[in-house]
C-alpha positions as a Python dict, from the first residue, in 0.01 Angstrom:
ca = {
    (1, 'X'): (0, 0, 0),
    (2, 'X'): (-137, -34, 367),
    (3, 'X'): (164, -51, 629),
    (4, 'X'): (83, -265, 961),
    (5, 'X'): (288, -246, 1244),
    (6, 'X'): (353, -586, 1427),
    (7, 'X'): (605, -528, 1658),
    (8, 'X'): (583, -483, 2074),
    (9, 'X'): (667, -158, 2247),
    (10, 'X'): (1023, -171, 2414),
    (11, 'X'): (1098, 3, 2740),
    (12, 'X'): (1268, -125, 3063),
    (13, 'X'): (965, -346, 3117),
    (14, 'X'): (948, -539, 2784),
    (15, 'X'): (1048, -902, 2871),
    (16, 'X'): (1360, -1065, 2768),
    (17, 'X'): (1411, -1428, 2701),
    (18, 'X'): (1549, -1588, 3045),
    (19, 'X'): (1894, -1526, 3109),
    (20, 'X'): (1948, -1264, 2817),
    (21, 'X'): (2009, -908, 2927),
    (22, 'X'): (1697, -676, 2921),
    (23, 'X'): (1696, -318, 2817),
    (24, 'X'): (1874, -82, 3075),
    (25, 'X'): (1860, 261, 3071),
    (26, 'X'): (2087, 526, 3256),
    (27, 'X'): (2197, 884, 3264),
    (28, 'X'): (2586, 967, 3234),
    (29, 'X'): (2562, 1342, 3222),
    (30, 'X'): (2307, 1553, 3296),
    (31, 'X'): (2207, 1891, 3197),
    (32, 'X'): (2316, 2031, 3550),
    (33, 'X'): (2602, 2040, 3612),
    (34, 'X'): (2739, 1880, 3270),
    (35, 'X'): (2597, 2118, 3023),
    (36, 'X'): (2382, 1803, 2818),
    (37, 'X'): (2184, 1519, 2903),
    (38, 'X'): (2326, 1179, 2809),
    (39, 'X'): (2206, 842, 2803),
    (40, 'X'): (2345, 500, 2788),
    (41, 'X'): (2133, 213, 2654),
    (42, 'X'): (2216, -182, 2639),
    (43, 'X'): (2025, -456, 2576),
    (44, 'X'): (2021, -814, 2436),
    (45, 'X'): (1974, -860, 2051),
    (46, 'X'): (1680, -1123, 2130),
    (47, 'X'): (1451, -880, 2298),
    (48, 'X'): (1113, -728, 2230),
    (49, 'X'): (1014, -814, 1840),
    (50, 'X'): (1335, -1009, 1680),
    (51, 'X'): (1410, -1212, 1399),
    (52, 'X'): (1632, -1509, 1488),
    (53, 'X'): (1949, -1528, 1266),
    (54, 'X'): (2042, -1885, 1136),
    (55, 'X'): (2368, -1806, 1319),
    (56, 'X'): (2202, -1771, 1635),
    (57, 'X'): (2167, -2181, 1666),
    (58, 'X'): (2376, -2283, 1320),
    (59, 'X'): (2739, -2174, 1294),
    (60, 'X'): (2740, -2177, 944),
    (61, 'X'): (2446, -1998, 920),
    (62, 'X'): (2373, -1661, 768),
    (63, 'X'): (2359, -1360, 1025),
    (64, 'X'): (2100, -1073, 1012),
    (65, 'X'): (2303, -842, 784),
    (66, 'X'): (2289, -1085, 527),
    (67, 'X'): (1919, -1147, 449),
    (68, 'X'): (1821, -947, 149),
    (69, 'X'): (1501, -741, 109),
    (70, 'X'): (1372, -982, -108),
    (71, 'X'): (1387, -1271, 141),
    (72, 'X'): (1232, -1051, 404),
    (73, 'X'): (931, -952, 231),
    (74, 'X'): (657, -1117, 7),
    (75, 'X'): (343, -1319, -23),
    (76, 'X'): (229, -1441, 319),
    (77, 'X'): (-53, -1527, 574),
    (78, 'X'): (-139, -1486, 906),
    (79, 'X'): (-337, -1770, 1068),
    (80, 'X'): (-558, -1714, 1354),
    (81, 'X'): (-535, -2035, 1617),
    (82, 'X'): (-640, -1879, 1924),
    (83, 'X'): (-970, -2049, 1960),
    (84, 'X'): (-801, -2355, 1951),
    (85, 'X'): (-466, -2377, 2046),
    (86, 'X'): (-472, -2253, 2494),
    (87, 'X'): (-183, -2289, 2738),
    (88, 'X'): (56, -2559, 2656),
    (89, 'X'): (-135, -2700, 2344),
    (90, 'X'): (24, -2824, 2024),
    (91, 'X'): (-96, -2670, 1711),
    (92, 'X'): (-57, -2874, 1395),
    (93, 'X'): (-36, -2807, 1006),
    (94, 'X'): (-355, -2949, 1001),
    (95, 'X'): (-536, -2657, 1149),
    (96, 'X'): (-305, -2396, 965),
    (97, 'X'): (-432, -2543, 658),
    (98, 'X'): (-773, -2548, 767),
    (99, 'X'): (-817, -2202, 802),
    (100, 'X'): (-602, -2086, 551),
    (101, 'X'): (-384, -2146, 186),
    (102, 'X'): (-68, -2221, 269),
    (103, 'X'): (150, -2160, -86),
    (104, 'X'): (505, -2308, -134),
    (105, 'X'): (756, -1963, -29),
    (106, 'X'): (482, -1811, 137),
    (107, 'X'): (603, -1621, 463),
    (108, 'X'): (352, -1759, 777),
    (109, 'X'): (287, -1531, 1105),
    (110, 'X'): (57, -1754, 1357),
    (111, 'X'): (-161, -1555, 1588),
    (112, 'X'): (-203, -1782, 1922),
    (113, 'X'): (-348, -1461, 2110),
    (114, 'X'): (-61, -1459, 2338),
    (115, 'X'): (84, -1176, 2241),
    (116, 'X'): (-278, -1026, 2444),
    (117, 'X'): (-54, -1106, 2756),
    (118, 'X'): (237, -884, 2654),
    (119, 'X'): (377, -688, 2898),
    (120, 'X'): (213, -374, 2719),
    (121, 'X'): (-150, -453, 2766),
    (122, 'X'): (-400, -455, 3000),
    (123, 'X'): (-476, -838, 3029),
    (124, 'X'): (-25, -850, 3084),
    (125, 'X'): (88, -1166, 3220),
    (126, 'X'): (426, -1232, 3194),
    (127, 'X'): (415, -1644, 3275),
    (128, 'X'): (153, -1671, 3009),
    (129, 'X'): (321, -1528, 2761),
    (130, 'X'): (662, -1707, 2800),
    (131, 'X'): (590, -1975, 2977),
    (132, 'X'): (243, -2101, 2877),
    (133, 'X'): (188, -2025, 2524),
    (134, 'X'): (115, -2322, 2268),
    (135, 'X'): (388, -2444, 2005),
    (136, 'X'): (479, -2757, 1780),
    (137, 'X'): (622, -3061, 1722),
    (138, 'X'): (853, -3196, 1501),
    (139, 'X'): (565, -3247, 1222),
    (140, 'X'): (482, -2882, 1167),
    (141, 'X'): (849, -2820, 1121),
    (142, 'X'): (865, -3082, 882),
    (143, 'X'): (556, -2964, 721),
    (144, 'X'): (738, -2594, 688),
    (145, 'X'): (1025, -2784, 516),
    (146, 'X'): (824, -2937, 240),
    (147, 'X'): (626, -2609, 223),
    (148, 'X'): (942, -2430, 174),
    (149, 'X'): (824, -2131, 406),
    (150, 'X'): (1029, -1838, 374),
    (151, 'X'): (978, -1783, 707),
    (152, 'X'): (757, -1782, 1055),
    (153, 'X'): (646, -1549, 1326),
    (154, 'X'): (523, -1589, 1609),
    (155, 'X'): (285, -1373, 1867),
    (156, 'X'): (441, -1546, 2191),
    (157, 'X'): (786, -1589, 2415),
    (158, 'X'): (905, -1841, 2159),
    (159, 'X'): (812, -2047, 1810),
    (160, 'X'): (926, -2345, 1953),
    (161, 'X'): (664, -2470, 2236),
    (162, 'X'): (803, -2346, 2574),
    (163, 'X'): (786, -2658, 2716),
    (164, 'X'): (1075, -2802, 2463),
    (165, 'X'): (1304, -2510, 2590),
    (166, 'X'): (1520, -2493, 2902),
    (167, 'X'): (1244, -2290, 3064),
    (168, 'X'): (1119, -2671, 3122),
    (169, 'X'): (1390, -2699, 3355),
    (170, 'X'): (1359, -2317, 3497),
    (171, 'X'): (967, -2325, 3585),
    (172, 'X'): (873, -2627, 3744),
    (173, 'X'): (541, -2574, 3893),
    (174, 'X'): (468, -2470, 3505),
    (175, 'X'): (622, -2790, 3381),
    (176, 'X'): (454, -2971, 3625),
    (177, 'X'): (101, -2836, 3462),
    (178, 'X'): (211, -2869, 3136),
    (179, 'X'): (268, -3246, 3215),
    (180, 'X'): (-83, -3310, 3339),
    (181, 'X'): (-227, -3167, 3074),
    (182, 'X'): (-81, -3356, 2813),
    (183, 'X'): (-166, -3689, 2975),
    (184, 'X'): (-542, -3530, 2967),
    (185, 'X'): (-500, -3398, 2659),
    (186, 'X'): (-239, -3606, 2407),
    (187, 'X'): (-252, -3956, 2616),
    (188, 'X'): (116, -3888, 2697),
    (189, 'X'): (339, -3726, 2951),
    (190, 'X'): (530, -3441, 2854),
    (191, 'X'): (866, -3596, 2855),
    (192, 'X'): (707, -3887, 2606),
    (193, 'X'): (626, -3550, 2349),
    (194, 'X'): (916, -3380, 2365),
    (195, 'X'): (1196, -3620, 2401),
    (196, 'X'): (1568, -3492, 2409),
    (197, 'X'): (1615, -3523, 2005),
    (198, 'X'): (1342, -3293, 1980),
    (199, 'X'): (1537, -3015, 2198),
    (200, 'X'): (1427, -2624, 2071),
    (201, 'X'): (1358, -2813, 1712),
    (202, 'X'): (1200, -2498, 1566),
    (203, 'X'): (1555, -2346, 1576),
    (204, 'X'): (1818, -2648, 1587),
    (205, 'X'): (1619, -2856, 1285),
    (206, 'X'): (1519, -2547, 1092),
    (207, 'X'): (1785, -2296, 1050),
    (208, 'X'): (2021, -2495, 872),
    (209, 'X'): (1761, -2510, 601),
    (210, 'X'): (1747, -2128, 595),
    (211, 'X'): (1362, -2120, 773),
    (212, 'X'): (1426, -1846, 1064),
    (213, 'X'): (1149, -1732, 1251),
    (214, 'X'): (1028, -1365, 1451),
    (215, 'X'): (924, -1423, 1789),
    (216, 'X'): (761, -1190, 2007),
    (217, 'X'): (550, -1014, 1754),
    (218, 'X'): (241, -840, 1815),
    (219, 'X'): (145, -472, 1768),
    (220, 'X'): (-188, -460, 1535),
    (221, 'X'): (-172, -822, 1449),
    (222, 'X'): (-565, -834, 1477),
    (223, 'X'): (-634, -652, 1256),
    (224, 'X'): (-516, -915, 1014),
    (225, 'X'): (-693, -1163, 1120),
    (226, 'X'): (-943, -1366, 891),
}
Protein backbone atom coordinates (compact mmCIF):
# COMPACT_ATOMS: atom_id res chain seq x y z
CA UNK A 1 0.00 0.00 0.00
CA UNK A 2 1.37 3.42 -1.38
CA UNK A 3 0.44 6.41 1.09
CA UNK A 4 -0.06 9.97 -0.74
CA UNK A 5 -0.16 12.96 1.08
CA UNK A 6 -2.82 15.57 -0.13
CA UNK A 7 -2.96 18.04 2.31
CA UNK A 8 -1.38 21.92 2.31
CA UNK A 9 1.36 22.98 4.68
CA UNK A 10 -0.06 25.14 7.66
CA UNK A 11 1.87 28.00 9.16
CA UNK A 12 0.83 31.65 9.93
CA UNK A 13 0.63 32.22 6.19
CA UNK A 14 -1.77 29.41 5.08
CA UNK A 15 -5.03 31.20 4.07
CA UNK A 16 -8.20 31.02 5.93
CA UNK A 17 -11.63 31.26 4.50
CA UNK A 18 -12.73 35.13 4.83
CA UNK A 19 -13.74 36.11 8.10
CA UNK A 20 -12.61 32.79 9.94
CA UNK A 21 -9.67 33.14 12.28
CA UNK A 22 -6.23 32.12 10.79
CA UNK A 23 -3.53 30.32 12.63
CA UNK A 24 -1.77 32.54 15.34
CA UNK A 25 1.14 31.72 16.98
CA UNK A 26 2.71 33.24 20.27
CA UNK A 27 5.15 32.68 23.05
CA UNK A 28 3.84 32.77 26.82
CA UNK A 29 7.04 31.79 28.54
CA UNK A 30 10.24 31.66 27.43
CA UNK A 31 13.27 29.82 28.32
CA UNK A 32 14.83 33.06 29.94
CA UNK A 33 13.66 34.05 32.42
CA UNK A 34 10.75 31.31 32.82
CA UNK A 35 12.78 28.19 32.84
CA UNK A 36 10.69 26.61 29.41
CA UNK A 37 9.52 27.77 26.24
CA UNK A 38 5.76 27.83 25.72
CA UNK A 39 3.54 28.35 22.96
CA UNK A 40 -0.02 29.16 22.40
CA UNK A 41 -1.71 28.20 19.12
CA UNK A 42 -5.44 29.05 17.81
CA UNK A 43 -6.93 28.78 14.77
CA UNK A 44 -10.24 28.22 12.91
CA UNK A 45 -11.42 24.54 12.32
CA UNK A 46 -11.94 25.46 8.43
CA UNK A 47 -8.35 26.21 7.71
CA UNK A 48 -5.61 24.72 5.59
CA UNK A 49 -6.87 21.01 4.34
CA UNK A 50 -10.49 20.37 6.11
CA UNK A 51 -13.29 18.22 5.74
CA UNK A 52 -16.60 20.06 6.11
CA UNK A 53 -18.91 18.42 8.75
CA UNK A 54 -22.67 18.09 7.74
CA UNK A 55 -23.14 20.15 10.92
CA UNK A 56 -21.19 22.89 9.65
CA UNK A 57 -24.34 24.04 7.23
CA UNK A 58 -27.13 21.24 8.53
CA UNK A 59 -28.09 21.27 12.21
CA UNK A 60 -29.04 17.90 12.25
CA UNK A 61 -26.17 16.84 10.64
CA UNK A 62 -23.43 14.52 11.76
CA UNK A 63 -20.17 16.32 13.16
CA UNK A 64 -16.56 15.18 12.41
CA UNK A 65 -16.25 12.76 15.36
CA UNK A 66 -18.87 10.80 14.02
CA UNK A 67 -17.78 9.65 10.54
CA UNK A 68 -16.43 6.17 10.75
CA UNK A 69 -13.25 4.86 9.06
CA UNK A 70 -15.19 3.13 6.74
CA UNK A 71 -17.00 6.18 5.37
CA UNK A 72 -13.71 8.01 5.14
CA UNK A 73 -11.87 5.69 3.08
CA UNK A 74 -12.47 3.50 -0.10
CA UNK A 75 -12.69 3.21 -3.82
CA UNK A 76 -12.23 6.61 -5.46
CA UNK A 77 -10.87 8.86 -8.35
CA UNK A 78 -9.23 11.84 -8.91
CA UNK A 79 -10.19 13.74 -12.09
CA UNK A 80 -7.87 16.06 -13.72
CA UNK A 81 -9.96 19.34 -15.20
CA UNK A 82 -7.33 21.81 -15.33
CA UNK A 83 -7.01 22.05 -19.04
CA UNK A 84 -10.40 22.89 -19.16
CA UNK A 85 -11.99 24.34 -16.41
CA UNK A 86 -9.74 28.37 -15.87
CA UNK A 87 -10.82 31.22 -13.60
CA UNK A 88 -14.46 31.38 -12.93
CA UNK A 89 -15.51 28.40 -15.25
CA UNK A 90 -18.17 25.83 -14.49
CA UNK A 91 -17.13 22.29 -14.70
CA UNK A 92 -19.85 19.76 -15.38
CA UNK A 93 -20.43 15.89 -14.82
CA UNK A 94 -20.05 15.70 -18.28
CA UNK A 95 -16.34 16.21 -18.36
CA UNK A 96 -15.80 14.19 -15.02
CA UNK A 97 -17.20 11.37 -16.83
CA UNK A 98 -15.28 11.94 -19.79
CA UNK A 99 -12.11 11.45 -18.40
CA UNK A 100 -12.87 9.08 -15.93
CA UNK A 101 -15.40 6.01 -14.32
CA UNK A 102 -17.37 7.43 -12.01
CA UNK A 103 -18.87 4.19 -9.79
CA UNK A 104 -21.98 4.57 -7.50
CA UNK A 105 -20.07 5.18 -3.58
CA UNK A 106 -17.03 6.04 -5.17
CA UNK A 107 -15.18 8.94 -3.19
CA UNK A 108 -14.26 11.91 -6.08
CA UNK A 109 -11.18 14.47 -5.51
CA UNK A 110 -11.23 17.06 -8.65
CA UNK A 111 -7.90 18.54 -9.53
CA UNK A 112 -8.68 22.20 -11.09
CA UNK A 113 -4.81 23.09 -10.70
CA UNK A 114 -5.60 25.70 -8.25
CA UNK A 115 -4.23 24.34 -5.54
CA UNK A 116 -0.66 25.44 -7.90
CA UNK A 117 -1.60 28.95 -6.42
CA UNK A 118 -1.46 27.90 -2.78
CA UNK A 119 0.12 30.02 -0.59
CA UNK A 120 3.05 27.35 -0.37
CA UNK A 121 4.31 27.46 -3.90
CA UNK A 122 6.15 29.36 -6.08
CA UNK A 123 3.42 30.38 -8.69
CA UNK A 124 1.24 31.59 -4.89
CA UNK A 125 -1.57 33.77 -5.57
CA UNK A 126 -3.85 34.15 -3.00
CA UNK A 127 -7.00 35.83 -5.21
CA UNK A 128 -6.64 32.95 -7.58
CA UNK A 129 -6.93 30.48 -5.37
CA UNK A 130 -10.00 31.74 -3.37
CA UNK A 131 -11.39 33.94 -5.38
CA UNK A 132 -10.99 32.76 -9.00
CA UNK A 133 -11.03 29.11 -9.04
CA UNK A 134 -13.81 27.20 -11.16
CA UNK A 135 -16.86 25.32 -9.42
CA UNK A 136 -20.50 23.98 -10.22
CA UNK A 137 -23.88 24.30 -10.55
CA UNK A 138 -26.72 22.81 -9.24
CA UNK A 139 -26.46 19.81 -11.94
CA UNK A 140 -23.17 18.35 -10.78
CA UNK A 141 -24.59 18.30 -7.30
CA UNK A 142 -27.47 16.60 -8.49
CA UNK A 143 -25.40 14.34 -10.51
CA UNK A 144 -23.32 13.47 -7.05
CA UNK A 145 -26.77 12.64 -5.54
CA UNK A 146 -27.77 10.04 -8.03
CA UNK A 147 -24.12 8.85 -8.04
CA UNK A 148 -24.33 8.44 -4.41
CA UNK A 149 -20.65 9.84 -3.91
CA UNK A 150 -19.31 9.18 -0.64
CA UNK A 151 -17.72 12.20 -0.82
CA UNK A 152 -15.70 15.23 -2.75
CA UNK A 153 -12.51 17.16 -2.55
CA UNK A 154 -11.49 19.80 -3.83
CA UNK A 155 -7.84 21.46 -4.79
CA UNK A 156 -9.18 25.20 -4.38
CA UNK A 157 -10.65 27.95 -1.65
CA UNK A 158 -14.00 26.22 -1.90
CA UNK A 159 -16.18 23.17 -3.73
CA UNK A 160 -18.83 25.38 -4.29
CA UNK A 161 -17.82 28.00 -7.21
CA UNK A 162 -16.58 31.19 -5.42
CA UNK A 163 -18.71 33.23 -7.17
CA UNK A 164 -22.00 31.53 -5.41
CA UNK A 165 -20.37 32.44 -1.96
CA UNK A 166 -20.47 35.72 -0.05
CA UNK A 167 -17.00 36.43 -1.39
CA UNK A 168 -19.38 37.65 -4.43
CA UNK A 169 -20.33 40.35 -2.27
CA UNK A 170 -16.64 40.83 -0.58
CA UNK A 171 -14.54 41.13 -4.00
CA UNK A 172 -16.16 43.20 -6.38
CA UNK A 173 -13.69 44.03 -8.97
CA UNK A 174 -13.49 39.96 -9.02
CA UNK A 175 -17.24 39.70 -9.33
CA UNK A 176 -17.26 42.22 -11.72
CA UNK A 177 -14.84 39.84 -14.04
CA UNK A 178 -16.52 36.92 -13.23
CA UNK A 179 -19.72 38.60 -14.69
CA UNK A 180 -18.19 39.43 -18.05
CA UNK A 181 -16.99 36.35 -18.51
CA UNK A 182 -19.97 34.47 -18.21
CA UNK A 183 -21.88 36.64 -20.66
CA UNK A 184 -18.73 35.67 -23.07
CA UNK A 185 -18.66 32.46 -22.01
CA UNK A 186 -22.35 30.88 -20.81
CA UNK A 187 -24.62 33.65 -22.74
CA UNK A 188 -25.66 34.81 -19.24
CA UNK A 189 -24.74 37.22 -16.52
CA UNK A 190 -23.58 35.94 -13.40
CA UNK A 191 -26.51 36.78 -11.32
CA UNK A 192 -28.80 34.79 -14.15
CA UNK A 193 -26.29 31.45 -13.09
CA UNK A 194 -26.26 31.64 -9.73
CA UNK A 195 -29.55 32.92 -8.56
CA UNK A 196 -30.29 33.26 -4.71
CA UNK A 197 -31.85 29.49 -4.43
CA UNK A 198 -28.66 28.35 -5.59
CA UNK A 199 -26.74 30.12 -2.51
CA UNK A 200 -23.29 27.87 -1.43
CA UNK A 201 -25.47 24.72 -2.96
CA UNK A 202 -22.47 22.39 -2.68
CA UNK A 203 -22.93 22.65 1.14
CA UNK A 204 -26.70 23.82 1.85
CA UNK A 205 -28.25 21.08 -0.90
CA UNK A 206 -25.71 18.39 -0.15
CA UNK A 207 -25.05 17.81 3.43
CA UNK A 208 -28.33 16.88 4.45
CA UNK A 209 -27.89 13.91 2.17
CA UNK A 210 -24.67 13.00 4.01
CA UNK A 211 -22.23 14.13 0.73
CA UNK A 212 -19.51 16.42 2.65
CA UNK A 213 -16.70 17.58 0.84
CA UNK A 214 -12.53 18.51 1.67
CA UNK A 215 -11.61 21.75 0.45
CA UNK A 216 -8.30 23.09 0.21
CA UNK A 217 -6.47 19.96 -0.66
CA UNK A 218 -3.34 19.72 -2.43
CA UNK A 219 0.05 18.30 -1.36
CA UNK A 220 1.18 15.55 -4.13
CA UNK A 221 -2.13 15.55 -5.85
CA UNK A 222 -0.22 15.28 -9.28
CA UNK A 223 1.04 12.64 -8.92
CA UNK A 224 -2.36 11.06 -9.23
CA UNK A 225 -3.26 12.38 -12.03
CA UNK A 226 -4.32 10.26 -15.20
Amino acid sequence: MKFIDLSIPLGIGTPAWPTYEPLQVKYFKRLAPNGANGQLVTHSNHLGTHLDGEIHFYTPGKDIASLTLDFLTGPGVVVDLSDIAGDYDIYTSQMVEERVDVHEGDILIIHTGFHHFGWDQPTADEIAYMVKHPGPDREFAEWCKAKKIKWIGVDCGSADHPMNTIIRNWMPRQAKEADAHFQAKYGQPLADVFTDDKYQLMHIEMFPYGIIHAECVGGDIDLLLN
